Structure formats: structure tokens, C-alpha cells
Short mmCIF file of C-alpha atoms and ligand atoms in Angstrom, two decimals:
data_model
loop_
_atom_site.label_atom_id
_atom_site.label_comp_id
_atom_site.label_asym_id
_atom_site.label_seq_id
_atom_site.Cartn_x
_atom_site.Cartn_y
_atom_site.Cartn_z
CA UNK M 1 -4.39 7.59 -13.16
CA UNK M 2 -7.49 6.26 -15.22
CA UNK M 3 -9.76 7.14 -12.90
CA UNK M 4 -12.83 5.90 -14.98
CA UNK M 5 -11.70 2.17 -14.81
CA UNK M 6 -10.24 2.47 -11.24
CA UNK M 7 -9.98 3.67 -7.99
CA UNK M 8 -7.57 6.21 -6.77
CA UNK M 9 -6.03 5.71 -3.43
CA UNK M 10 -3.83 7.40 -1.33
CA UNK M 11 -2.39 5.48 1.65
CA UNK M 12 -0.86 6.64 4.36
CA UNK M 13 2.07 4.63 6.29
CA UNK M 14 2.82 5.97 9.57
CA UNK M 15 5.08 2.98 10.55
CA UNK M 16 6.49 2.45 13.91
CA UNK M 17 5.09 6.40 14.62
CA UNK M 18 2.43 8.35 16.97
CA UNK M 19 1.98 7.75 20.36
CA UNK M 20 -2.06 7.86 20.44
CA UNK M 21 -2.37 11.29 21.86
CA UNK M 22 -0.01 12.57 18.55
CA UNK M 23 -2.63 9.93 16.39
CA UNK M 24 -5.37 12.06 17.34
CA UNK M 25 -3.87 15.56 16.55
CA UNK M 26 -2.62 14.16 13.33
CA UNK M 27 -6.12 12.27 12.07
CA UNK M 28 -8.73 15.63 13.78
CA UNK M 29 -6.10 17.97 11.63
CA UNK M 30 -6.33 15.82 8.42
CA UNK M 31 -10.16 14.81 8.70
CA UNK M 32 -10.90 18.54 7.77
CA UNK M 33 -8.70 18.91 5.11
CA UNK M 34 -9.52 15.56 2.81
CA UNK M 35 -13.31 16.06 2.85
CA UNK M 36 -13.83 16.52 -0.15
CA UNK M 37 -11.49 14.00 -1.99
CA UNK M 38 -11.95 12.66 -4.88
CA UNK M 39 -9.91 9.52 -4.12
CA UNK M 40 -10.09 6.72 -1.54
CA UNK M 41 -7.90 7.98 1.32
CA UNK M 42 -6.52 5.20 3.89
CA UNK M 43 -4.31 6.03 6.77
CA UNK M 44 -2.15 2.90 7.84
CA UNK M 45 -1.08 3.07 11.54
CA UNK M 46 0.48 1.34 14.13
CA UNK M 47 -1.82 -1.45 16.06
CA UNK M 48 -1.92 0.59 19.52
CA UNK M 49 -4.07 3.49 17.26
CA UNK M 50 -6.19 1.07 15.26
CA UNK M 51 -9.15 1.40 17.43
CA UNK M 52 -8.51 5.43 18.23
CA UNK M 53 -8.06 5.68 14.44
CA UNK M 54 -11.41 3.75 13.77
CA UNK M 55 -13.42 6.07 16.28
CA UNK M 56 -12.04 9.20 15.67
CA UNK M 57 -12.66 8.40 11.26
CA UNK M 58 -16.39 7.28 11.68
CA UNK M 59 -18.71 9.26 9.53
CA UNK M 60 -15.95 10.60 7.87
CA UNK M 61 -14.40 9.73 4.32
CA UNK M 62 -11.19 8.25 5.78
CA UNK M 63 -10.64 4.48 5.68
CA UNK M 64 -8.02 2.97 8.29
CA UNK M 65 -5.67 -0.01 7.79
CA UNK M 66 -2.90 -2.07 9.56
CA UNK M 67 0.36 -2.43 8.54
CA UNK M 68 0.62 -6.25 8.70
CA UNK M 69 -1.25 -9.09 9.75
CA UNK M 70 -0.28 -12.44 10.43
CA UNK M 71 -1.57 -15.69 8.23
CA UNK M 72 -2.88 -18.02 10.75
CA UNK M 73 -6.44 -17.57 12.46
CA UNK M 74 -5.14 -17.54 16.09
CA UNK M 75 -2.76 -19.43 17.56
CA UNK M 76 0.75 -19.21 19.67
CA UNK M 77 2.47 -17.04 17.60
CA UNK M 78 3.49 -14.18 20.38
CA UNK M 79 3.35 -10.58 19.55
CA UNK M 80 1.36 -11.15 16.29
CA UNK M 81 -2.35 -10.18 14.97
CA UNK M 82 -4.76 -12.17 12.92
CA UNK M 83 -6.98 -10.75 10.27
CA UNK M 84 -9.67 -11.20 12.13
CA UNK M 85 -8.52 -9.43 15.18
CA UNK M 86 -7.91 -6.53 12.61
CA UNK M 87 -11.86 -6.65 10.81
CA UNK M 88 -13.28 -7.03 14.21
CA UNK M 89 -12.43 -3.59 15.31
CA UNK M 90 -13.52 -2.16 11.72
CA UNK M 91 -9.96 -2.26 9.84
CA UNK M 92 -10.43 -2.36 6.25
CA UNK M 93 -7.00 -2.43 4.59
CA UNK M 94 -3.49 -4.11 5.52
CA UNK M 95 0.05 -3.25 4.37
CA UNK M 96 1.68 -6.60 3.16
CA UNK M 97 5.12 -7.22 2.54
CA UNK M 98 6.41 -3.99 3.03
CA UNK M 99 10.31 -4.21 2.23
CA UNK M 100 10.92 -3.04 5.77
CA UNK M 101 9.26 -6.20 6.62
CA UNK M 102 11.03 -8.22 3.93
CA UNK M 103 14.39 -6.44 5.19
CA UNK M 104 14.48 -6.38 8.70
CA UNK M 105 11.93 -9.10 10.01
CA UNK M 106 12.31 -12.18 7.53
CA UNK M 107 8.83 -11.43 5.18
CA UNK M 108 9.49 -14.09 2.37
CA UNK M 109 7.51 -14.29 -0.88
CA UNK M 110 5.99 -17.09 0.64
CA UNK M 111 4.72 -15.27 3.73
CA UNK M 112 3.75 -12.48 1.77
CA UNK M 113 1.19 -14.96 -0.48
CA UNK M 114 -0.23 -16.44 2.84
CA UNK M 115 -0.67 -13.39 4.81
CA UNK M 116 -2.29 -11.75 1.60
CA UNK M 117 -5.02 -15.05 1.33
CA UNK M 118 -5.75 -14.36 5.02
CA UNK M 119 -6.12 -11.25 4.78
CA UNK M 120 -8.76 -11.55 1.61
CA UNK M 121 -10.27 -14.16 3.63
CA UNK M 122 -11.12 -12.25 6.47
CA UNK M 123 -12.17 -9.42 4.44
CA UNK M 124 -9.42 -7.23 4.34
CA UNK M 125 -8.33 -5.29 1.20
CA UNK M 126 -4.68 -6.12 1.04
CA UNK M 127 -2.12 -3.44 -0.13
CA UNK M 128 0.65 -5.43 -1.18
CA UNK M 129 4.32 -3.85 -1.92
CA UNK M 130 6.96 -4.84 -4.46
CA UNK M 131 10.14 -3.17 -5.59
CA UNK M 132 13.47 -3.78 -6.56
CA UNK M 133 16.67 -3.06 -4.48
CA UNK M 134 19.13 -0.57 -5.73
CA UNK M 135 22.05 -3.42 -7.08
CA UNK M 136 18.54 -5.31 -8.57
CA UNK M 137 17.75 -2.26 -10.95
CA UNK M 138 21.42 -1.90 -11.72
CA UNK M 139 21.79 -5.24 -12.58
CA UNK M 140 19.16 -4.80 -15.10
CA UNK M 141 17.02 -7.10 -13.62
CA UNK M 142 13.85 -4.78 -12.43
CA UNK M 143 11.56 -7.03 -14.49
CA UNK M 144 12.35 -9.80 -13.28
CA UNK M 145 12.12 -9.62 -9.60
CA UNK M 146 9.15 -7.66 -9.76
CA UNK M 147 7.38 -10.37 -11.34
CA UNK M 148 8.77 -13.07 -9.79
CA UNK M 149 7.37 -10.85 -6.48
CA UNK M 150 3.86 -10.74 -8.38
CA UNK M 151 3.58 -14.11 -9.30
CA UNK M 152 4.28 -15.69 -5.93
CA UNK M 153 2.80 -13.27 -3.85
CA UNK M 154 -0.60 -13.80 -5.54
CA UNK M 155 -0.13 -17.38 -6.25
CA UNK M 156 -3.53 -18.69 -5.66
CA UNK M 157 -5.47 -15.38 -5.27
CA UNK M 158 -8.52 -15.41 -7.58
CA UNK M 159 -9.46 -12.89 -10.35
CA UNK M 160 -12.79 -12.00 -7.50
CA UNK M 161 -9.64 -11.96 -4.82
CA UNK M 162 -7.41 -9.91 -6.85
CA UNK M 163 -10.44 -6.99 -7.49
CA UNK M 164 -9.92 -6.58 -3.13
CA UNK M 165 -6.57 -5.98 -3.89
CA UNK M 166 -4.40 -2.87 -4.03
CA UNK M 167 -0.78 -3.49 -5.38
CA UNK M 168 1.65 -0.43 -4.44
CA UNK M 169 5.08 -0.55 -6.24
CA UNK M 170 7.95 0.66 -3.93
CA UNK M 171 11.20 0.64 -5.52
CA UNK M 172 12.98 -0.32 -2.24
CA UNK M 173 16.19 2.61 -2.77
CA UNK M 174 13.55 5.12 -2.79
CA UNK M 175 11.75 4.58 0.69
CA UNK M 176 12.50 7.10 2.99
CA UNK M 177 15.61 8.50 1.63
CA UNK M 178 14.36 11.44 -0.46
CA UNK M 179 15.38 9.25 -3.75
CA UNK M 180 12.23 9.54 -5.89
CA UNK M 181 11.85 7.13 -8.69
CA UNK M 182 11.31 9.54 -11.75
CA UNK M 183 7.69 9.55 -13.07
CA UNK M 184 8.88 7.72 -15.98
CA UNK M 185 10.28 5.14 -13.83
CA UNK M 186 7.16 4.82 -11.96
CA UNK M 187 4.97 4.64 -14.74
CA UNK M 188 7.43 2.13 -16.76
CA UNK M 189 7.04 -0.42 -13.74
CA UNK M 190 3.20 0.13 -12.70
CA UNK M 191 2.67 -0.54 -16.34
CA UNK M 192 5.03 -3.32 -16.27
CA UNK M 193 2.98 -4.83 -13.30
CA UNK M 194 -0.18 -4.73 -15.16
CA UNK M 195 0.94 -6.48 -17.90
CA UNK M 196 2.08 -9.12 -15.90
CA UNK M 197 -1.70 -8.99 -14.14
CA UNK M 198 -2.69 -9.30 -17.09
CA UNK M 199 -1.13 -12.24 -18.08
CA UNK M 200 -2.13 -14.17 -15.30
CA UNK M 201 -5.71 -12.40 -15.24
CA UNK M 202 -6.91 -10.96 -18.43
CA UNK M 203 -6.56 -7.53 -18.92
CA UNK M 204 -10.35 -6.79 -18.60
CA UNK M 205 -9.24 -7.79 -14.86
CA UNK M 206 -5.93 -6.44 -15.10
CA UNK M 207 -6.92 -2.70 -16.02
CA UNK M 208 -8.82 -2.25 -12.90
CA UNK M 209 -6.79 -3.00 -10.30
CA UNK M 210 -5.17 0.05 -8.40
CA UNK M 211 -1.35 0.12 -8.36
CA UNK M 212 0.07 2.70 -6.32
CA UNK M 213 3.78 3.80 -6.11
CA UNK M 214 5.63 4.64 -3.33
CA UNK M 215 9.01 5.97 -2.30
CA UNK M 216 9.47 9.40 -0.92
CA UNK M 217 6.27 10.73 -2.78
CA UNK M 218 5.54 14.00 -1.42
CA UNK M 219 3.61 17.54 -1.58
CA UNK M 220 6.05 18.55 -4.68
CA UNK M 221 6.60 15.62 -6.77
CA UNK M 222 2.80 14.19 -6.37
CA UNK M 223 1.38 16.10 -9.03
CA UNK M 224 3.98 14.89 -11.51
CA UNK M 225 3.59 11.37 -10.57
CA UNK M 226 0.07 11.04 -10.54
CA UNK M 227 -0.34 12.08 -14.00
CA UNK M 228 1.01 8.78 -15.52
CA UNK M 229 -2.16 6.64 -16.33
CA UNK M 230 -0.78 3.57 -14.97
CA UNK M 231 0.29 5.36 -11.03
CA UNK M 232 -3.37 5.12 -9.65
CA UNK M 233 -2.34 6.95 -5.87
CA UNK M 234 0.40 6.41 -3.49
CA UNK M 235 1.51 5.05 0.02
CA UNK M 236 2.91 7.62 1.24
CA UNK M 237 5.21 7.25 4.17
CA UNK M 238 6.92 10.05 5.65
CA UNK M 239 5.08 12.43 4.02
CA UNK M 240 1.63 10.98 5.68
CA UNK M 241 2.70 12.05 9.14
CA UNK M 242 2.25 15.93 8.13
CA UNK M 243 -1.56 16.69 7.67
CA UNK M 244 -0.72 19.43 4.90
CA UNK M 245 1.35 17.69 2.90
CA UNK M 246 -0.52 14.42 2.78
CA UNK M 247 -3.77 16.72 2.10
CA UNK M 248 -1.66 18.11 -0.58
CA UNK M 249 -0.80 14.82 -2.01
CA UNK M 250 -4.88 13.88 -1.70
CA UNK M 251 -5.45 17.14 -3.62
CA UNK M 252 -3.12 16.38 -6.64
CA UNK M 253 -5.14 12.68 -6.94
CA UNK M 254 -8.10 14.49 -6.73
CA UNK M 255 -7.10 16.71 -9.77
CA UNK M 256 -4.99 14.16 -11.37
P1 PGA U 301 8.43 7.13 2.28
O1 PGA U 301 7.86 5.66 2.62
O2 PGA U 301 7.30 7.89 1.63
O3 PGA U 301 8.84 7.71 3.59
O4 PGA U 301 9.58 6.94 1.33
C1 PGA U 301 7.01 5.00 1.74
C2 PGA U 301 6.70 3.64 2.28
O5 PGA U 301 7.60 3.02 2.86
O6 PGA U 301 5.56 3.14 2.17
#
């Protein structure tokens, strides 16, 4: 982390988890122990505990977010939410292309870049994921995809636009199976992504946007990760759904 140039964040993704009475124990249990962070701390939750998660984090230092949001404005698109609907009840960030949602519901590049202007244009901070699948990396093509991913899923997003945004790198064989990416590895493709930022942005630009990784982080390899200047925070899955261990991981960004 460079924490004089940018902003630490640590994100939480709950996924498809918490009923809203388990939302509340989780967020009153956290609330007292990430006071005093010294990072941005988001909690990403399912729609049904947006507004509980709004109420119950007013006044406090937690910021809530979605984890999707559909491109269009309104329209007949059944079972979706627009931006809108999301900064009307005081959401501030959104999970975009998540490789669940590139996996198992059909999220294209493509998507990805028009949910992500939507988003920005309704005022959302978008948290966009990338990563490379398991055959990808041993192909020897990490790069590659990654930037490919980069380039179209912020076709058309301004240098202003990009400053609202919050890339998190998710190397897709480490989500949720207890497979970290090394720190090395993290740090070799946060970097990577930066340099491709910067390419398409300047690197005055470039160098402060926040670029988290994600992938089975947790309370004992946070530390570790965290320390590599170019791993500004984490979305933290699994790991976010226990109030200790994501305060732990809070604690080791507010240290690192
Ligand atoms: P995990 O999930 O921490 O459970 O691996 C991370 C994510 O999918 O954002």
C-alpha cells in the first residue's frame, strides 16, 4: 500500500449470504471493532440488506455497497436493479464483474464496461474485478487477459471517471477455495494493472487509483499481502462474514 497517494480499502463481499436478522448481528458486532480504521471500509451485501445495512452504518465509518447493478436506467429487465435504485437508498459502491458473475450468469466484458459507466453515472464508485482462470495463468497468458479485461471494461471511462473507481484483482482459482495467490503474485499483477492504467491514463492518474486483491485473503495472510506497495486493500469474501477476522484484516491495512 502507498497510502500517501491512495486510499486503502477493504471490501467486504457477503454474496448470496445473511438473512437480515444475521445482517444486523454481523454489521452491530463489526461497527465496534473498525472504529478506528485507518482505511476506507465497505461492506458489500445482498440487495434485501441494502437498506438495513444503510441504517444500521449511519454515523458510523462504514460505507455500504451492492454487488451488481444493472446498465439501463429502468426498464423491463425482471429481477434486476438500476444504479439509481441503488444511490437512492444511500449505496455508495457496487461490485462489477465479479467472476461469479462472469461464470455462472453470462457477465461479458462488454456488460462489465456498461454496467461500470452506469454505475459512475449515477454516482456510484464502481469496484470492478479481474483475474485470470487457473488454465489462463498456466498457459502463460496472465498478462494478457488481464489487460484485455482492463481495456474493455473501462473502454470509455474518463481519467475524472476512473479516480471513482476501485479496481480489485481476483485471480479467479483463488476465490473461495483457500488457494491464496502468493504476495508476490499479487503484487506482480496489481503492478501489472497499473502499468496498463497507466498507459491508457498517465501515471500521475494511474498511481492513485486503489487496486485491491482478492482471493481467500484472510486474518493470517492479510498482513503479508498488504505490505506490497501496489495491493492497496482487499475484497474480502468469506472472510467478511466473521466480524473478527474481517476487523483483523481492517487492522493489518490500518498498520500496513
Ligand atoms: P473469498 O472471495 O475471499 O471467499 O475467496 C473473494 C471474492 O470473491 O470477492
Amino acid at each position: 500500500m502507498k497510502k500517501d497517494i491512495r486510499r486503502a480499502i477493504i471490501a467486504g463481499n457477503w454474496k448470496m449470504n445473511k438473512t437480515r436478522p444475521e445482517a444486523k448481528e454481523l454489521i452491530e458486532a463489526m461497527k465496534p471493532l473498525v472504529k478506528d480504521a485507518g482505511c476506507e471500509v465497505v461492506i458489500c451485501v445482498p440487495y434485501t440488506n441494502l437498506e438495513t445495512a444503510v441504517e444500521l452504518t449511519k454515523g458510523t465509518n462504514i460505507r455500504v455497497g451492492a454487488e451488481n447493478c444493472h446498465f439501463a436506467k429502468s426498464g423491463a429487465y425482471t429481477g434486476e436493479i438500476s444504479a439509481d435504485m441503488l444511490t437512492e437508498i444511500g449505496v455508495e459502491y457496487v461490485v462489477l464483474g465479479h467472476s461469479e458473475r462472469r461464470q455462472y450468469f453470462g457477465e461479458t466484458d462488454e456488460t462489465v464496461n456498461k454496467r461500470t459507466k452506469a454505475a459512475l453515472e449515477a454516482g456510484l464508485k464502481p469496484i470492478v474485478c479481474v483475474g485470470e482462470l487457473l488454465w489462463e495463468r498456466e498457459c502463460g497468458i496472465t498478462e494478457e487477459v488481464i489487460a484485455r479485461q482492463i481495456k474493455l471494461d473501462f473502454f470509455g471511462v474518463t481519467a475524472d471517471e476512473l479516480k471513482n473507481c476501485v479496481i480489485a484483482y481476483e485471480p479467479v482459482w483463488a476465490i473461495g477455495t483457500g488457494k491464496t495467490a502468493t504476495a508476490d503474485q499479487a503484487e506482480e499483477v496489481c503492478g501489472f494493472i497499473r502499468g496498463v492504467l497507466s498507459k491508457l491514463y498517465g501515471k500521475d492518474v494511474a498511481d492513485t487509483i486503489t487496486i485491491q486483491y482478492g482471493g481467500s485473503m484472510n486474518a493470517g495472510n492479510a498482513s503479508e499481502l498488504l505490505s506490497k506497495e501496489n495491493v492497496d486493500g482487499g475484497l474480502i469474501g468469506g472472510a467478511s462474514l466473521k466480524a473478527n477476522d474481517f476487523a483483523i484484516i481492517v487492522d493489518a491495512a490500518t498498520k500496513g
